[in-house]
Amino acid sequence: MKPFDYIRADSTTHATRAAGQGANFIAGGTNLLDLMKLEVMAPHKLVDINRLDLHQITEVDGGLRIGALVSNSDLAADMTVRKQYPVLSEALLAGASGQLRNKATTGGNLLQRTRCYYFYDTAMPCNKREPGTGCQAMEGATRLHAILGTSDACIASHPSDMAVAMRLLDAVVEIESAGGAVRSVPLSEFYRLPGQTPHIETVLEPSDLIIAVTLPAPAKGAQTYRKVRDRASYAFAMVSVAARVQMDEGTITDAALAFGGIGSQPWRNPAVEKALIGQKPSPELFAKAADILLADAKPQKDNAFKVPLTRRTLIATLKELCGKDAA
Amino acid sequence: MTAVFSDRIDIALRVNGEEVEARVPAGRHLVDFLRLDLGLTGAHASCEHGVCGACTVKVDGQAIRGCLMLAAQADGADVWTVEGLSDTGDLSDLQAAFVARNALQCGFCTPGMLVAAQELLAQPGIPSRHAIREHLSGNYCRCTGYEAIVDAIESTAQARADRGVA
């Protein structure tokens, strides 16, 4: 690990000012410290934000405001989350291990970096790590990689489970910039597609600090998180589906679907949901939804299995949530 | 900010119940601070990437990865390692169960297993074998195949429940 200077921030103003001087924020550190050991990231300065007053979960306007420093463990165990937003609790508990969830934070989880093997290997070219050097993943091992929202510069997938559930729940990110101005960005507009600049992953400016994530009042319907991975626990998603479906007298009256493991960011396609709403569940309808989702999929040799796997996972999830009404 | 950016950080914390003060390099990881500066070699530095769980210690009541936390971040914290938890007797029944069930061979993963398992055993009720496996999924053992470890934790949970302590 390259040497660096460290400071503890005691206010958000101080934290954003330090970031303005070129420091990286460190919260739980579970991803950043690993990347620093490998010298994939080599910040000269770290500003530790753990002592900022961002640890609360509060009910606001029928929804929930989650401080950026709430740990993944605490968020998963929160009674309001478990009752009103069970998909979020399930997604959190499907990620990492207990020791990591105890340290990992809400804001940090949104910002965790891809687990692309080539991004992690500093001997390899990588447009995300070193812009303009090329992408070794294209012709390499792509089991973990994205099939949606990729570009000819980058096919890395977003690794988060939590962010997939947050995307389903229409989360909004609260951001404080240097100078103290606070703005809100819907998670749907928070991540950027890789295009030719895969190193720019979000709309955050260098001194921007995530201070909270807010969830609107819970929408009606049954929720679930289904994750498919190479082993039963402690592995990144090959495919995951966060889903909410509301049924009324045998008809799907509302539906929302978000996907992990297959997109360059937590993936959601409104056209898939629109195709389901107002319809009676049937194998044909579910197949149609999968067709729409996967119409633009661009698999590589190694991860072509994700197309049928996503289809089957989506159909199984819809069958589960539509219950006995599913044909 | 109360201080300026520095590559040496003063920390004051409690380790196994004792007050400790030190000046550490900013890049010192907690597990290295415990092992190299304090001589507490129970927590092992193994993969050093947060994968294997051999470095598991308790910080402010929670099991965490000692390799993915800076010593600087432990300022003010209450840290417990397998040494301290052994001295207090908190782990003695679990340790005895590990021995009785042959839940270790080389023993390298055992300190991390014990600290991780203690967190699970502190929760109410007797965990299912599935819950034990899930809880330990971030702790690797390359010798035992895990069955004996799960046996030891399950039998400890059962024995504590029978004694009315959990």
Tab-separated table of N, CA and C in Angstrom, chain B residues 15-122:
chain	number	residue	atom	x	y	z
B	15	VAL	N	-7.781	-2.375	24.464
B	15	VAL	CA	-7.581	-3.692	23.849
B	15	VAL	C	-7.635	-4.750	24.943
B	16	ASN	N	-8.546	-5.657	24.830
B	16	ASN	CA	-8.754	-6.715	25.828
B	16	ASN	C	-8.869	-6.132	27.240
B	17	GLY	N	-9.550	-4.989	27.312
B	17	GLY	CA	-9.823	-4.380	28.610
B	17	GLY	C	-8.736	-3.449	29.107
B	18	GLU	N	-7.617	-3.373	28.406
B	18	GLU	CA	-6.525	-2.501	28.871
B	18	GLU	C	-6.399	-1.276	27.978
B	19	GLU	N	-6.115	-0.136	28.620
B	19	GLU	CA	-5.935	1.106	27.856
B	19	GLU	C	-4.609	1.043	27.095
B	20	VAL	N	-4.665	1.436	25.832
B	20	VAL	CA	-3.458	1.430	24.993
B	20	VAL	C	-3.357	2.779	24.288
B	21	GLU	N	-2.164	3.355	24.305
B	21	GLU	CA	-1.929	4.563	23.514
B	21	GLU	C	-0.756	4.290	22.584
B	22	ALA	N	-0.847	4.807	21.367
B	22	ALA	CA	0.231	4.552	20.408
B	22	ALA	C	0.213	5.615	19.319
B	23	ARG	N	1.341	5.749	18.656
B	23	ARG	CA	1.416	6.556	17.439
B	23	ARG	C	1.671	5.587	16.295
B	24	VAL	N	0.754	5.559	15.325
B	24	VAL	CA	0.837	4.539	14.269
B	24	VAL	C	0.955	5.206	12.897
B	25	PRO	N	1.621	4.540	11.958
B	25	PRO	CA	1.565	5.026	10.573
B	25	PRO	C	0.110	5.013	10.088
B	26	ALA	N	-0.250	5.989	9.273
B	26	ALA	CA	-1.642	6.073	8.815
B	26	ALA	C	-2.082	4.780	8.130
B	27	GLY	N	-1.148	4.105	7.471
B	27	GLY	CA	-1.496	2.908	6.723
B	27	GLY	C	-1.449	1.615	7.540
B	28	ARG	N	-1.208	1.720	8.858
B	28	ARG	CA	-1.157	0.524	9.697
B	28	ARG	C	-2.556	-0.090	9.798
B	29	HIS	N	-2.661	-1.373	9.470
B	29	HIS	CA	-3.959	-2.032	9.621
B	29	HIS	C	-4.127	-2.512	11.055
B	30	LEU	N	-5.366	-2.609	11.465
B	30	LEU	CA	-5.626	-2.972	12.861
B	30	LEU	C	-4.980	-4.310	13.214
B	31	VAL	N	-5.084	-5.294	12.323
B	31	VAL	CA	-4.532	-6.616	12.656
B	31	VAL	C	-3.013	-6.549	12.797
B	32	ASP	N	-2.362	-5.724	11.995
B	32	ASP	CA	-0.906	-5.576	12.109
B	32	ASP	C	-0.536	-4.827	13.389
B	33	PHE	N	-1.339	-3.836	13.746
B	33	PHE	CA	-1.110	-3.128	15.007
B	33	PHE	C	-1.200	-4.112	16.181
B	34	LEU	N	-2.218	-4.947	16.162
B	34	LEU	CA	-2.394	-5.913	17.255
B	34	LEU	C	-1.236	-6.910	17.287
B	35	ARG	N	-0.858	-7.407	16.143
B	35	ARG	CA	0.161	-8.457	16.078
B	35	ARG	C	1.582	-7.911	16.276
B	36	LEU	N	1.899	-6.864	15.544
B	36	LEU	CA	3.289	-6.402	15.506
B	36	LEU	C	3.608	-5.407	16.613
B	37	ASP	N	2.648	-4.547	16.928
B	37	ASP	CA	2.927	-3.514	17.937
B	37	ASP	C	2.561	-3.992	19.344
B	38	LEU	N	1.517	-4.779	19.466
B	38	LEU	CA	1.080	-5.228	20.795
B	38	LEU	C	1.444	-6.687	21.077
B	39	GLY	N	1.924	-7.405	20.079
B	39	GLY	CA	2.305	-8.800	20.293
B	39	GLY	C	1.129	-9.747	20.474
B	40	LEU	N	-0.055	-9.290	20.089
B	40	LEU	CA	-1.240	-10.157	20.183
B	40	LEU	C	-1.392	-10.894	18.857
B	41	THR	N	-0.808	-12.089	18.783
B	41	THR	CA	-0.727	-12.779	17.498
B	41	THR	C	-1.872	-13.769	17.276
B	42	GLY	N	-2.906	-13.679	18.101
B	42	GLY	CA	-4.047	-14.597	17.950
B	42	GLY	C	-4.801	-14.368	16.658
B	43	ALA	N	-5.101	-13.107	16.354
B	43	ALA	CA	-5.742	-12.792	15.075
B	43	ALA	C	-4.686	-12.928	13.986
B	44	HIS	N	-5.001	-13.687	12.950
B	44	HIS	CA	-4.002	-13.971	11.921
B	44	HIS	C	-4.184	-13.086	10.697
B	45	ALA	N	-3.067	-12.633	10.135
B	45	ALA	CA	-3.094	-11.908	8.869
B	45	ALA	C	-2.878	-12.945	7.776
B	46	SER	N	-3.898	-13.200	6.989
B	46	SER	CA	-3.802	-14.304	6.020
B	46	SER	C	-4.010	-13.801	4.604
B	47	CYS	N	-5.238	-13.748	4.138
B	47	CYS	CA	-5.444	-13.264	2.764
B	47	CYS	C	-5.187	-11.756	2.693
B	48	GLU	N	-5.458	-11.072	3.777
B	48	GLU	CA	-5.320	-9.611	3.878
B	48	GLU	C	-6.156	-8.859	2.850
B	49	HIS	N	-7.211	-9.501	2.382
B	49	HIS	CA	-8.137	-8.827	1.475
B	49	HIS	C	-9.588	-8.976	1.914
B	50	GLY	N	-9.791	-9.301	3.176
B	50	GLY	CA	-11.168	-9.345	3.663
B	50	GLY	C	-11.940	-10.576	3.252
B	51	VAL	N	-11.248	-11.591	2.768
B	51	VAL	CA	-11.946	-12.769	2.256
B	51	VAL	C	-11.994	-13.901	3.275
B	52	CYS	N	-10.864	-14.159	3.965
B	52	CYS	CA	-10.726	-15.453	4.660
B	52	CYS	C	-11.207	-15.450	6.103
B	53	GLY	N	-11.254	-14.291	6.750
B	53	GLY	CA	-11.790	-14.225	8.113
B	53	GLY	C	-10.810	-14.587	9.212
B	54	ALA	N	-9.563	-14.933	8.893
B	54	ALA	CA	-8.604	-15.328	9.923
B	54	ALA	C	-8.261	-14.171	10.856
B	55	CYS	N	-8.474	-12.942	10.403
B	55	CYS	CA	-8.107	-11.750	11.178
B	55	CYS	C	-9.266	-11.218	12.012
B	56	THR	N	-10.358	-11.983	12.109
B	56	THR	CA	-11.565	-11.490	12.782
B	56	THR	C	-11.291	-11.116	14.241
B	57	VAL	N	-11.640	-9.892	14.603
B	57	VAL	CA	-11.578	-9.425	15.993
B	57	VAL	C	-12.881	-8.669	16.283
B	58	LYS	N	-13.097	-8.396	17.547
B	58	LYS	CA	-14.295	-7.643	17.927
B	58	LYS	C	-13.933	-6.184	18.151
B	59	VAL	N	-14.665	-5.299	17.502
B	59	VAL	CA	-14.487	-3.866	17.706
B	59	VAL	C	-15.847	-3.287	18.090
B	60	ASP	N	-15.892	-2.683	19.256
B	60	ASP	CA	-17.144	-2.117	19.771
B	60	ASP	C	-18.283	-3.139	19.681
B	61	GLY	N	-17.969	-4.361	20.054
B	61	GLY	CA	-19.000	-5.397	20.170
B	61	GLY	C	-19.302	-6.151	18.897
B	62	GLN	N	-18.692	-5.748	17.774
B	62	GLN	CA	-19.013	-6.411	16.516
B	62	GLN	C	-17.793	-7.100	15.925
B	63	ALA	N	-18.009	-8.266	15.347
B	63	ALA	CA	-16.923	-8.968	14.664
B	63	ALA	C	-16.612	-8.246	13.360
B	64	ILE	N	-15.346	-7.941	13.163
B	64	ILE	CA	-14.950	-7.233	11.932
B	64	ILE	C	-13.650	-7.850	11.390
B	65	ARG	N	-13.295	-7.430	10.184
B	65	ARG	CA	-12.041	-7.850	9.562
B	65	ARG	C	-10.908	-6.948	10.047
B	66	GLY	N	-9.939	-7.518	10.754
B	66	GLY	CA	-8.819	-6.705	11.213
B	66	GLY	C	-7.938	-6.214	10.094
B	67	CYS	N	-8.033	-6.881	8.931
B	67	CYS	CA	-7.174	-6.490	7.808
B	67	CYS	C	-7.780	-5.379	6.978
B	68	LEU	N	-9.072	-5.080	7.189
B	68	LEU	CA	-9.725	-4.045	6.392
B	68	LEU	C	-10.169	-2.886	7.270
B	69	MET	N	-9.393	-2.645	8.309
B	69	MET	CA	-9.651	-1.483	9.153
B	69	MET	C	-8.295	-0.906	9.524
B	70	LEU	N	-8.186	0.403	9.474
B	70	LEU	CA	-6.939	1.037	9.874
B	70	LEU	C	-6.889	1.127	11.399
B	71	ALA	N	-5.678	0.986	11.943
B	71	ALA	CA	-5.526	1.195	13.387
B	71	ALA	C	-5.992	2.603	13.745
B	72	ALA	N	-5.730	3.561	12.848
B	72	ALA	CA	-6.159	4.944	13.097
B	72	ALA	C	-7.661	5.037	13.307
B	73	GLN	N	-8.393	4.145	12.646
B	73	GLN	CA	-9.851	4.178	12.766
B	73	GLN	C	-10.326	3.556	14.080
B	74	ALA	N	-9.431	2.879	14.779
B	74	ALA	CA	-9.812	2.239	16.038
B	74	ALA	C	-9.616	3.166	17.230
B	75	ASP	N	-9.227	4.403	16.966
B	75	ASP	CA	-9.084	5.370	18.069
B	75	ASP	C	-10.407	5.435	18.847
B	76	GLY	N	-10.310	5.267	20.158
B	76	GLY	CA	-11.513	5.329	20.994
B	76	GLY	C	-12.310	4.039	21.063
B	77	ALA	N	-11.863	3.025	20.346
B	77	ALA	CA	-12.658	1.796	20.246
B	77	ALA	C	-12.346	0.820	21.387
B	78	ASP	N	-13.247	-0.133	21.545
B	78	ASP	CA	-13.081	-1.221	22.497
B	78	ASP	C	-12.822	-2.488	21.682
B	79	VAL	N	-11.566	-2.948	21.695
B	79	VAL	CA	-11.153	-4.053	20.819
B	79	VAL	C	-10.904	-5.311	21.665
B	80	TRP	N	-11.423	-6.423	21.185
B	80	TRP	CA	-11.179	-7.706	21.847
B	80	TRP	C	-10.632	-8.701	20.836
B	81	THR	N	-9.567	-9.397	21.244
B	81	THR	CA	-8.995	-10.452	20.409
B	81	THR	C	-9.236	-11.796	21.095
B	82	VAL	N	-8.838	-12.859	20.420
B	82	VAL	CA	-9.061	-14.187	20.983
B	82	VAL	C	-8.311	-14.346	22.317
B	83	GLU	N	-7.187	-13.618	22.470
B	83	GLU	CA	-6.458	-13.709	23.744
B	83	GLU	C	-7.313	-13.197	24.904
B	84	GLY	N	-7.867	-12.009	24.726
B	84	GLY	CA	-8.675	-11.415	25.786
B	84	GLY	C	-9.932	-12.223	26.065
B	85	LEU	N	-10.562	-12.680	24.981
B	85	LEU	CA	-11.798	-13.452	25.153
B	85	LEU	C	-11.514	-14.810	25.784
B	86	SER	N	-10.278	-15.309	25.630
B	86	SER	CA	-9.894	-16.551	26.309
B	86	SER	C	-9.659	-16.272	27.800
B	87	ASP	N	-8.970	-15.156	28.080
B	87	ASP	CA	-8.654	-14.829	29.480
B	87	ASP	C	-9.916	-14.610	30.314
B	88	THR	N	-10.915	-13.997	29.702
B	88	THR	CA	-12.138	-13.734	30.466
B	88	THR	C	-12.980	-14.994	30.649
B	89	GLY	N	-12.671	-16.028	29.889
B	89	GLY	CA	-13.476	-17.250	29.968
B	89	GLY	C	-14.716	-17.214	29.093
B	90	ASP	N	-14.907	-16.110	28.364
B	90	ASP	CA	-16.102	-15.988	27.514
B	90	ASP	C	-16.188	-17.097	26.468
B	91	LEU	N	-15.013	-17.582	26.056
B	91	LEU	CA	-14.989	-18.571	24.971
B	91	LEU	C	-14.737	-19.992	25.464
B	92	SER	N	-14.569	-20.165	26.773
B	92	SER	CA	-14.009	-21.447	27.217
B	92	SER	C	-14.879	-22.640	26.841
B	93	ASP	N	-16.210	-22.506	26.958
B	93	ASP	CA	-17.048	-23.655	26.586
B	93	ASP	C	-16.975	-23.918	25.082
B	94	LEU	N	-16.898	-22.846	24.298
B	94	LEU	CA	-16.793	-23.004	22.843
B	94	LEU	C	-15.442	-23.629	22.476
B	95	GLN	N	-14.395	-23.174	23.141
B	95	GLN	CA	-13.067	-23.748	22.878
B	95	GLN	C	-13.038	-25.230	23.242
B	96	ALA	N	-13.655	-25.575	24.374
B	96	ALA	CA	-13.703	-26.984	24.780
B	96	ALA	C	-14.477	-27.804	23.751
B	97	ALA	N	-15.546	-27.211	23.221
B	97	ALA	CA	-16.339	-27.920	22.207
B	97	ALA	C	-15.540	-28.105	20.926
B	98	PHE	N	-14.733	-27.117	20.558
B	98	PHE	CA	-13.862	-27.253	19.382
B	98	PHE	C	-12.897	-28.426	19.580
B	99	VAL	N	-12.337	-28.530	20.771
B	99	VAL	CA	-11.412	-29.636	21.047
B	99	VAL	C	-12.164	-30.972	21.019
B	100	ALA	N	-13.303	-31.004	21.707
B	100	ALA	CA	-14.052	-32.265	21.816
B	100	ALA	C	-14.497	-32.784	20.455
B	101	ARG	N	-14.795	-31.858	19.527
B	101	ARG	CA	-15.325	-32.267	18.218
B	101	ARG	C	-14.238	-32.303	17.145
B	102	ASN	N	-12.997	-32.117	17.521
B	102	ASN	CA	-11.929	-32.017	16.513
B	102	ASN	C	-12.251	-30.963	15.459
B	103	ALA	N	-12.675	-29.803	15.925
B	103	ALA	CA	-13.091	-28.747	15.002
B	103	ALA	C	-11.913	-27.915	14.511
B	104	LEU	N	-10.702	-28.411	14.741
B	104	LEU	CA	-9.529	-27.773	14.162
B	104	LEU	C	-8.496	-28.846	13.852
B	105	GLN	N	-7.734	-28.567	12.814
B	105	GLN	CA	-6.584	-29.434	12.547
B	105	GLN	C	-5.317	-28.591	12.643
B	106	CYS	N	-5.064	-27.748	11.639
B	106	CYS	CA	-3.865	-26.907	11.750
B	106	CYS	C	-4.084	-25.748	12.723
B	107	GLY	N	-5.332	-25.329	12.890
B	107	GLY	CA	-5.654	-24.303	13.874
B	107	GLY	C	-5.517	-22.867	13.396
B	108	PHE	N	-5.102	-22.699	12.157
B	108	PHE	CA	-4.846	-21.334	11.681
B	108	PHE	C	-6.114	-20.481	11.677
B	109	CYS	N	-7.225	-21.058	11.287
B	109	CYS	CA	-8.469	-20.288	11.163
B	109	CYS	C	-9.202	-20.154	12.489
B	110	THR	N	-8.760	-20.936	13.497
B	110	THR	CA	-9.556	-21.106	14.712
B	110	THR	C	-9.823	-19.792	15.467
B	111	PRO	N	-8.825	-18.910	15.669
B	111	PRO	CA	-9.147	-17.668	16.379
B	111	PRO	C	-10.264	-16.880	15.699
B	112	GLY	N	-10.198	-16.800	14.374
B	112	GLY	CA	-11.246	-16.089	13.637
B	112	GLY	C	-12.582	-16.792	13.757
B	113	MET	N	-12.549	-18.118	13.699
B	113	MET	CA	-13.786	-18.898	13.849
B	113	MET	C	-14.424	-18.644	15.214
B	114	LEU	N	-13.601	-18.646	16.234
B	114	LEU	CA	-14.118	-18.488	17.602
B	114	LEU	C	-14.760	-17.113	17.782
B	115	VAL	N	-14.077	-16.074	17.295
B	115	VAL	CA	-14.600	-14.719	17.485
B	115	VAL	C	-15.878	-14.529	16.656
B	116	ALA	N	-15.872	-15.057	15.441
B	116	ALA	CA	-17.070	-14.949	14.605
B	116	ALA	C	-18.223	-15.729	15.232
B	117	ALA	N	-17.922	-16.930	15.734
B	117	ALA	CA	-18.974	-17.770	16.324
B	117	ALA	C	-19.529	-17.131	17.590
B	118	GLN	N	-18.653	-16.459	18.333
B	118	GLN	CA	-19.120	-15.839	19.569
B	118	GLN	C	-20.211	-14.807	19.293
B	119	GLU	N	-20.056	-14.092	18.181
B	119	GLU	CA	-21.070	-13.099	17.825
B	119	GLU	C	-22.423	-13.773	17.587
B	120	LEU	N	-22.388	-14.913	16.923
B	120	LEU	CA	-23.634	-15.646	16.662
B	120	LEU	C	-24.218	-16.198	17.964
B	121	LEU	N	-23.355	-16.733	18.816
B	121	LEU	CA	-23.833	-17.339	20.068
B	121	LEU	C	-24.403	-16.290	21.028
B	122	ALA	N	-24.020	-15.035	20.834
B	122	ALA	CA	-24.531	-13.975	21.711
B	122	ALA	C	-25.976	-13.617	21.377
